[in-house]
CSV table of N, CA and C in Angstrom, one decimal:
chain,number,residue,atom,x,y,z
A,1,UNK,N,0.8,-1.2,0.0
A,1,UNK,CA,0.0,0.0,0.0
A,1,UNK,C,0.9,1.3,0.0
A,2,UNK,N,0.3,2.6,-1.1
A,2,UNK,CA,1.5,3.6,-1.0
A,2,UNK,C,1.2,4.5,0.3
A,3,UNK,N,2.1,4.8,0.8
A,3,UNK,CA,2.1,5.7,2.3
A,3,UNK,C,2.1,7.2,1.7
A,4,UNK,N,1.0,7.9,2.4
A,4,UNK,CA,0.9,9.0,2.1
A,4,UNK,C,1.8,10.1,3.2
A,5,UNK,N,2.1,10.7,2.6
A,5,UNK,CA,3.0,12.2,3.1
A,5,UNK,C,2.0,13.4,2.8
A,6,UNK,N,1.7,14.2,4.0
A,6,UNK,CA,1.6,15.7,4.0
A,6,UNK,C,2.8,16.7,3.8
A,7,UNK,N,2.6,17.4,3.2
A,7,UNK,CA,4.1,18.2,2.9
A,7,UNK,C,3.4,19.3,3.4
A,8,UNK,N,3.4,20.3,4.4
A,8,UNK,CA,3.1,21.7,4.6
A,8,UNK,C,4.4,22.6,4.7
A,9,UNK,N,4.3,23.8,3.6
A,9,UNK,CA,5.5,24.3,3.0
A,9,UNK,C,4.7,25.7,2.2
A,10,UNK,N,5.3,26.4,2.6
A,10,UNK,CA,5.1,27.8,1.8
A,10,UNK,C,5.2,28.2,0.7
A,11,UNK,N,6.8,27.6,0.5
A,11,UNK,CA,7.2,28.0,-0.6
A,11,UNK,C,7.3,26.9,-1.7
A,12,UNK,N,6.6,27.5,-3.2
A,12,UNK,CA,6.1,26.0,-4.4
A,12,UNK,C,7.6,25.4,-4.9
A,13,UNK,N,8.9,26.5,-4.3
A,13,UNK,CA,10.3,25.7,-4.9
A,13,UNK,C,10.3,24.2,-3.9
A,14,UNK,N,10.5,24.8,-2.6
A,14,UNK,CA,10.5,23.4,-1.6
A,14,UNK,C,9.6,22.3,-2.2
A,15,UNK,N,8.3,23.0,-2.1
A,15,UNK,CA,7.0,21.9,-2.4
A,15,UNK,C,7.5,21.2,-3.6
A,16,UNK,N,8.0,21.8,-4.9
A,16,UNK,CA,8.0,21.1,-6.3
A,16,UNK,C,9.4,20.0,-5.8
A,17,UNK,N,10.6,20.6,-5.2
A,17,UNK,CA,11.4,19.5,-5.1
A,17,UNK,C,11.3,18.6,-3.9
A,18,UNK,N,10.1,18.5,-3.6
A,18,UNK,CA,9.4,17.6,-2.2
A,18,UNK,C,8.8,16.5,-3.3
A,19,UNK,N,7.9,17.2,-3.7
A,19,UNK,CA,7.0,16.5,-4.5
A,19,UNK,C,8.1,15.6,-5.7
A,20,UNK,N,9.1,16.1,-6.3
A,20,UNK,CA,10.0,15.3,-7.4
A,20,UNK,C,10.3,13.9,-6.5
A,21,UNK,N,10.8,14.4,-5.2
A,21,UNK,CA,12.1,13.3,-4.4
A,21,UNK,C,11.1,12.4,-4.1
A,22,UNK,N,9.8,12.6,-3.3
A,22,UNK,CA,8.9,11.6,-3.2
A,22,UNK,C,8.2,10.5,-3.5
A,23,UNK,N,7.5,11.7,-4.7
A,23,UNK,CA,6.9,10.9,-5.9
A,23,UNK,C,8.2,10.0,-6.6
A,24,UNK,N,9.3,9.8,-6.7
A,24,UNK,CA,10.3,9.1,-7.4
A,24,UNK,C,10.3,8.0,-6.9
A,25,UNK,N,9.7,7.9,-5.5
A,25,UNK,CA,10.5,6.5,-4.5
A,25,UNK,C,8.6,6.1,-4.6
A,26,UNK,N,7.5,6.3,-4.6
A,26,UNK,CA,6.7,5.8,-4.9
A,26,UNK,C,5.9,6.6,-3.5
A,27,UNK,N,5.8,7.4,-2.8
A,27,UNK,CA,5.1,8.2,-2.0
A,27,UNK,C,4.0,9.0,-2.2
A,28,UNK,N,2.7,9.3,-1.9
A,28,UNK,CA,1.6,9.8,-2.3
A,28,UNK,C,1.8,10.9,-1.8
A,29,UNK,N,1.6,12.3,-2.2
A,29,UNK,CA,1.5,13.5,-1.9
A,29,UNK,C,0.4,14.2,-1.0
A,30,UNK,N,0.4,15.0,-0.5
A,30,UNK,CA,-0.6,15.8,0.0
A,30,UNK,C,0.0,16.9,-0.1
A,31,UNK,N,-0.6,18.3,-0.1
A,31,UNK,CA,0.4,19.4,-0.3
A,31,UNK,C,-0.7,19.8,0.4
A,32,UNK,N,-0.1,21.8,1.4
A,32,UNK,CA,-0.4,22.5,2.3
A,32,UNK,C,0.1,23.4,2.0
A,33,UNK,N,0.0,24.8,2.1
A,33,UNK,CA,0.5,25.9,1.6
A,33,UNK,C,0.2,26.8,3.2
A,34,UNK,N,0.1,26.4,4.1
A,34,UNK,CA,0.4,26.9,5.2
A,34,UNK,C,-0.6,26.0,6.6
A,35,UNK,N,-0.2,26.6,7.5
A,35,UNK,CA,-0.3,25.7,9.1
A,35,UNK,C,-2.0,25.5,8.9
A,36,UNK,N,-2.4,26.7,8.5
A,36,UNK,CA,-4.0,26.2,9.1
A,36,UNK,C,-4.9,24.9,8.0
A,37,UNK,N,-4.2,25.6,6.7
A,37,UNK,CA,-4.4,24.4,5.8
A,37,UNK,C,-3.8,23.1,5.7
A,38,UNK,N,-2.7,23.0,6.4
A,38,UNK,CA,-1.9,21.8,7.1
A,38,UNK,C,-2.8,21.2,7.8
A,39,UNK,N,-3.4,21.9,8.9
A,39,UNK,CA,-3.8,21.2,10.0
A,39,UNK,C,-5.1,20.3,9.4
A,40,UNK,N,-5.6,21.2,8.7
A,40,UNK,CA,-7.0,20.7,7.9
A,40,UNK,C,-6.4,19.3,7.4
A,41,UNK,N,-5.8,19.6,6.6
A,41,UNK,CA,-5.3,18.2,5.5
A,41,UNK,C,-5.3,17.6,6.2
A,42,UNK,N,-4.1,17.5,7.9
A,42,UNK,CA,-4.1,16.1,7.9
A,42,UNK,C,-5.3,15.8,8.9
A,43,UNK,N,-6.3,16.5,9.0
A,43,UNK,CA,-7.3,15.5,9.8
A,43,UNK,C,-8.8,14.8,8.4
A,44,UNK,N,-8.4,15.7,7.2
A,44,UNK,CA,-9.4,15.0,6.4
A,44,UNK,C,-8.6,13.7,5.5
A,45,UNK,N,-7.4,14.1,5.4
A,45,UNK,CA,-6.3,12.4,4.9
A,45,UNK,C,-5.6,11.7,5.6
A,46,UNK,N,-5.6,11.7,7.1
A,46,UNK,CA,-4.8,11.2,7.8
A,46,UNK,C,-3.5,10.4,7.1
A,47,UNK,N,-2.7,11.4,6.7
A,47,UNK,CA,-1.3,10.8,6.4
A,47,UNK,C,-0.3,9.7,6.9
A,48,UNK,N,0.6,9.3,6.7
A,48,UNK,CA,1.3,8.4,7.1
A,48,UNK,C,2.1,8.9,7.7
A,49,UNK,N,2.8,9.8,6.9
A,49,UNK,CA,3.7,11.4,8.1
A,49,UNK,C,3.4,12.2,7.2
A,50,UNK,N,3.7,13.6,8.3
A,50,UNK,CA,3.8,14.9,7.9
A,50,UNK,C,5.4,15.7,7.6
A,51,UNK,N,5.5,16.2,6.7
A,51,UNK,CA,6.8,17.3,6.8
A,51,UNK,C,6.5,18.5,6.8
A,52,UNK,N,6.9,19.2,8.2
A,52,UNK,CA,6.3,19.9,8.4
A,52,UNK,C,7.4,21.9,8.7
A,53,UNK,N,7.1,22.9,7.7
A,53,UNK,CA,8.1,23.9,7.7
A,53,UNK,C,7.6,24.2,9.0
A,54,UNK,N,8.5,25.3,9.3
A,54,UNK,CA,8.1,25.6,10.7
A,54,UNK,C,8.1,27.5,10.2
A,55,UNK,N,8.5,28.0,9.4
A,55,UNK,CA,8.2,29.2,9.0
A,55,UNK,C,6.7,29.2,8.0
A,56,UNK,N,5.8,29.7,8.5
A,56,UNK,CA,4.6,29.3,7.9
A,56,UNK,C,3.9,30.2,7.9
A,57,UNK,N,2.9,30.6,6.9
A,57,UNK,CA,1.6,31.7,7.2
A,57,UNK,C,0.8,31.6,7.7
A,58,UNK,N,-0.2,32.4,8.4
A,58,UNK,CA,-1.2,32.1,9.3
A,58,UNK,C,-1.3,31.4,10.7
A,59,UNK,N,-0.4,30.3,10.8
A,59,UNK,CA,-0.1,29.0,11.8
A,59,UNK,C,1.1,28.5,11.5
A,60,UNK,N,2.3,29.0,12.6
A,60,UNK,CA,3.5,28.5,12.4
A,60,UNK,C,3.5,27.1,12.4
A,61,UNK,N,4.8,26.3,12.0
A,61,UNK,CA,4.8,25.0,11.8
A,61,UNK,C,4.7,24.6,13.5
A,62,UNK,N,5.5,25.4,15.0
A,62,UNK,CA,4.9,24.8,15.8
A,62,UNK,C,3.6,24.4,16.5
A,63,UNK,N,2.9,25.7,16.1
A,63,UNK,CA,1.0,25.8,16.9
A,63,UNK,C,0.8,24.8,16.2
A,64,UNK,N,1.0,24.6,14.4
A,64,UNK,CA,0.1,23.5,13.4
A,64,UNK,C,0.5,22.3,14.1
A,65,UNK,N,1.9,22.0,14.3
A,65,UNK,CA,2.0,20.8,14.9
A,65,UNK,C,1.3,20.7,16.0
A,66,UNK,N,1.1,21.3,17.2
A,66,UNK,CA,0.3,21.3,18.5
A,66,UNK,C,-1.0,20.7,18.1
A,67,UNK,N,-1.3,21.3,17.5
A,67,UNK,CA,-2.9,21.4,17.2
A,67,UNK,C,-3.3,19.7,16.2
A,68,UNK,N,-2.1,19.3,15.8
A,68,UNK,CA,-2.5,17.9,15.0
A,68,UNK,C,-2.2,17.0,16.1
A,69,UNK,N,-1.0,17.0,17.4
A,69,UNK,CA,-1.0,15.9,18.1
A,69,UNK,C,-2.2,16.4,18.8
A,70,UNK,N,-2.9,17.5,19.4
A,70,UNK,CA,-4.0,17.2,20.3
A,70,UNK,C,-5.0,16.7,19.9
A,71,UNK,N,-5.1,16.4,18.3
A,71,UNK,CA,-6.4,15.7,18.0
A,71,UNK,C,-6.0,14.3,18.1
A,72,UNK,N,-7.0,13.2,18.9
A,72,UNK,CA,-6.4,11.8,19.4
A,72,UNK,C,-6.4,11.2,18.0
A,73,UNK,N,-7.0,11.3,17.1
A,73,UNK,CA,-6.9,10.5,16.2
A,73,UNK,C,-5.8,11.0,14.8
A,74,UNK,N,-5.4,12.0,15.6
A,74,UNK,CA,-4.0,11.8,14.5
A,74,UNK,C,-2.8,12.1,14.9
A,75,UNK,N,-2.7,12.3,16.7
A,75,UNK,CA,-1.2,12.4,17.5
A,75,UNK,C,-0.6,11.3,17.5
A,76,UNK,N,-0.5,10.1,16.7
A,76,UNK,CA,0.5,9.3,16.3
A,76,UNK,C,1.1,9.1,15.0
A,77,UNK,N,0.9,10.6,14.5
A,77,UNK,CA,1.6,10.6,12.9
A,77,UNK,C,2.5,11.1,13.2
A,78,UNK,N,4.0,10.6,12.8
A,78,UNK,CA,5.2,11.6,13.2
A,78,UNK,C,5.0,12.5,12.5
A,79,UNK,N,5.7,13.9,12.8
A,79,UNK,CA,5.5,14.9,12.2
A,79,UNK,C,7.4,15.0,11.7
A,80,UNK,N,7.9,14.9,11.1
A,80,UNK,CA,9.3,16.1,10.8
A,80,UNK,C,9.3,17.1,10.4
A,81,UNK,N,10.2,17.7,11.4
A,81,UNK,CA,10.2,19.4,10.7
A,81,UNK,C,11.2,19.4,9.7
A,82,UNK,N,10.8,20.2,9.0
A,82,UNK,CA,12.0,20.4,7.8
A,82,UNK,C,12.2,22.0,8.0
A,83,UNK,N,13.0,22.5,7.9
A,83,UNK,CA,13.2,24.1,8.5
A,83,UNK,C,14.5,24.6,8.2
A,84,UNK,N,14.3,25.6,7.6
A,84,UNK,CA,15.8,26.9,8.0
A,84,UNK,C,16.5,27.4,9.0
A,85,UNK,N,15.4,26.7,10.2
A,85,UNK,CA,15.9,27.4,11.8
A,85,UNK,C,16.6,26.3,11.8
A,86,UNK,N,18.3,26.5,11.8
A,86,UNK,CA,19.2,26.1,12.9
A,86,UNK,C,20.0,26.3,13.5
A,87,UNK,N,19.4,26.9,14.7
A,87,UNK,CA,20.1,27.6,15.0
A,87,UNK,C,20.0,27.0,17.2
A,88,UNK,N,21.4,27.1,17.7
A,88,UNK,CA,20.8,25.9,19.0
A,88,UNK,C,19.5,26.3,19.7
A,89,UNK,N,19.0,25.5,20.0
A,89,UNK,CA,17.7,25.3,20.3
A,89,UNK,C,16.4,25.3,19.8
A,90,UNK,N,16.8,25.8,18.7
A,90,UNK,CA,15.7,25.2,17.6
A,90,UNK,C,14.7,24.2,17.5
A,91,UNK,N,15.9,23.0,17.3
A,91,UNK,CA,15.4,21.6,17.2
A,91,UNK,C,14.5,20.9,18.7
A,92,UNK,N,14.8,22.0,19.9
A,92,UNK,CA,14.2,21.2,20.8
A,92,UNK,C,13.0,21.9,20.7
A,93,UNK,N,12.8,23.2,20.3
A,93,UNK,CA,11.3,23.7,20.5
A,93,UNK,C,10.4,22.9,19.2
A,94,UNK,N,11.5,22.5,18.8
A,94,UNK,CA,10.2,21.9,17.3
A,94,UNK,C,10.0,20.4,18.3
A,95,UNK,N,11.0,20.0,18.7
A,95,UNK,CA,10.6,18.2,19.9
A,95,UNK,C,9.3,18.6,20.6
A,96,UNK,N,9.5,19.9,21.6
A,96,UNK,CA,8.7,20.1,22.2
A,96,UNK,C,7.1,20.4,22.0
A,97,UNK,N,7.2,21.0,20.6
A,97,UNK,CA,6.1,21.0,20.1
A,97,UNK,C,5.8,20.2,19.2
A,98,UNK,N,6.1,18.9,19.7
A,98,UNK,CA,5.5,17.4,19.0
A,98,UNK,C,6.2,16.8,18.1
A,99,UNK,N,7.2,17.4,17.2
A,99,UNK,CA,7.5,16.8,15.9
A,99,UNK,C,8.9,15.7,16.9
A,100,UNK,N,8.6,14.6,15.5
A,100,UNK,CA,9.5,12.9,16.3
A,100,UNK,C,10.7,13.6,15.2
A,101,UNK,N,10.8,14.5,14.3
A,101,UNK,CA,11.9,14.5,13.7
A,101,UNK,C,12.4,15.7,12.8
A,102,UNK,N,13.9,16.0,12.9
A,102,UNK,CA,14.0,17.4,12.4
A,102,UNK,C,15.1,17.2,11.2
A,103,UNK,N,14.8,18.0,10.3
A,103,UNK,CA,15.9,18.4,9.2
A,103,UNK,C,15.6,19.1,9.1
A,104,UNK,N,17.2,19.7,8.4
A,104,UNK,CA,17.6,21.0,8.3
A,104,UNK,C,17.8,21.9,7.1
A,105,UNK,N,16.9,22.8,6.3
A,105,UNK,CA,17.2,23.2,4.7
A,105,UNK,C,18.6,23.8,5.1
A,106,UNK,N,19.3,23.9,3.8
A,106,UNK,CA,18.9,22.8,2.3
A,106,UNK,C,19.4,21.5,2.4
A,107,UNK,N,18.8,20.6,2.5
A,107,UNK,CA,18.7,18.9,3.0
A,107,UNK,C,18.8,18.6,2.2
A,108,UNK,N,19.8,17.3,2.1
A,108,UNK,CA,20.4,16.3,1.6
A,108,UNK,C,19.0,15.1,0.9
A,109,UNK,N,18.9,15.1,-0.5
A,109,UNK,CA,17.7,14.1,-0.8
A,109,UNK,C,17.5,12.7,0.0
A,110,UNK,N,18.9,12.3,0.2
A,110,UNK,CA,19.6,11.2,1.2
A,110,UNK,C,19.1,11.1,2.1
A,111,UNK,N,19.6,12.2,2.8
A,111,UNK,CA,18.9,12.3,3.9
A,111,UNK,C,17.9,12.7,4.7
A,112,UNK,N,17.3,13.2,3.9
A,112,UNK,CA,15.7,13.5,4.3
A,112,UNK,C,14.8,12.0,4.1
A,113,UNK,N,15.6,11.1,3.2
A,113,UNK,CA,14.4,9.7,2.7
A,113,UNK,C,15.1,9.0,4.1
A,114,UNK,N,16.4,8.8,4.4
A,114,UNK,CA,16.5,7.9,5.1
A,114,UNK,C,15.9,8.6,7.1
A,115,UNK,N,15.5,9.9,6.6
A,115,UNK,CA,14.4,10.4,8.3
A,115,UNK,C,13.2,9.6,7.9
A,116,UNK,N,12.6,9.9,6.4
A,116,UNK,CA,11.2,9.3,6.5
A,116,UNK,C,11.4,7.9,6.7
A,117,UNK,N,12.5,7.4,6.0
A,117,UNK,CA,12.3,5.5,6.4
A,117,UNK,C,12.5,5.2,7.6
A,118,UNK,N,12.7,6.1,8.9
A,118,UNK,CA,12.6,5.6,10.2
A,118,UNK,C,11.6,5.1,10.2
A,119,UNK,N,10.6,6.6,9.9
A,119,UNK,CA,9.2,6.4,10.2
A,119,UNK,C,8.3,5.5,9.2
A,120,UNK,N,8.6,5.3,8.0
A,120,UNK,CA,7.7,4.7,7.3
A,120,UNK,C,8.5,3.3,6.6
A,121,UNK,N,8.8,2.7,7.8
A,121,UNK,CA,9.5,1.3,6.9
A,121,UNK,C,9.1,0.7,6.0
């Protein structure tokens, strides 16, 4: 069965080279163009994981994340943040605000597949 990914991301360069790396390895898309339309998506497709920016319009990537683990039926989707913030302490406010995983733009195609194959063996 193909495992679905939410991608929530601002910007259509990220999204289009999300969508190429994905779709290549056999991954179903969902796309989000910011936190509150994130949040929506993933309670009407409950995804498999979320990648989630944390610079965002309307609803930063941490409130969106908050607001997807408090709902019980989809606070066991890992969330990874993918983000420009790195800077120290960054990575713990994105932990603390739910996400099981962080990368860091501009990410390695490598290494961003082998974060999701933690989560989606």
């Amino acid at each position: 069965m193909t495992k679905r990914i939410l991608v929530i991301e601002d910007q259509e360069d990220n999204r289009r080279i999300l969508r190429d790396l994905l779709s290549s390895v056999g991954y179903e898309l969902i796309e989000a163009e910011n936190g509150e339309d994130g949040v929506a998506a993933a309670a009407a497709n409950r995804p498999d994981l979320i990648l989630m920016d944390i610079q965002l319009p309307l609803l930063d990537g941490y409130e969106a994340t908050r607001r997807i683990k408090a709902q019980s039926a989809l606070s066991a989707i890992p969330i990874i943040a993918v983000t420009s913030y790195a800077l120290s302490g960054d990575e713990d406010k994105a932990r603390a605000a739910g996400c099981e995983g962080y990368v860091t733009k501009p990410f390695s195609p490598r290494e961003l597949l082998a974060k999701i194959r933690e989560y989606l063996p």
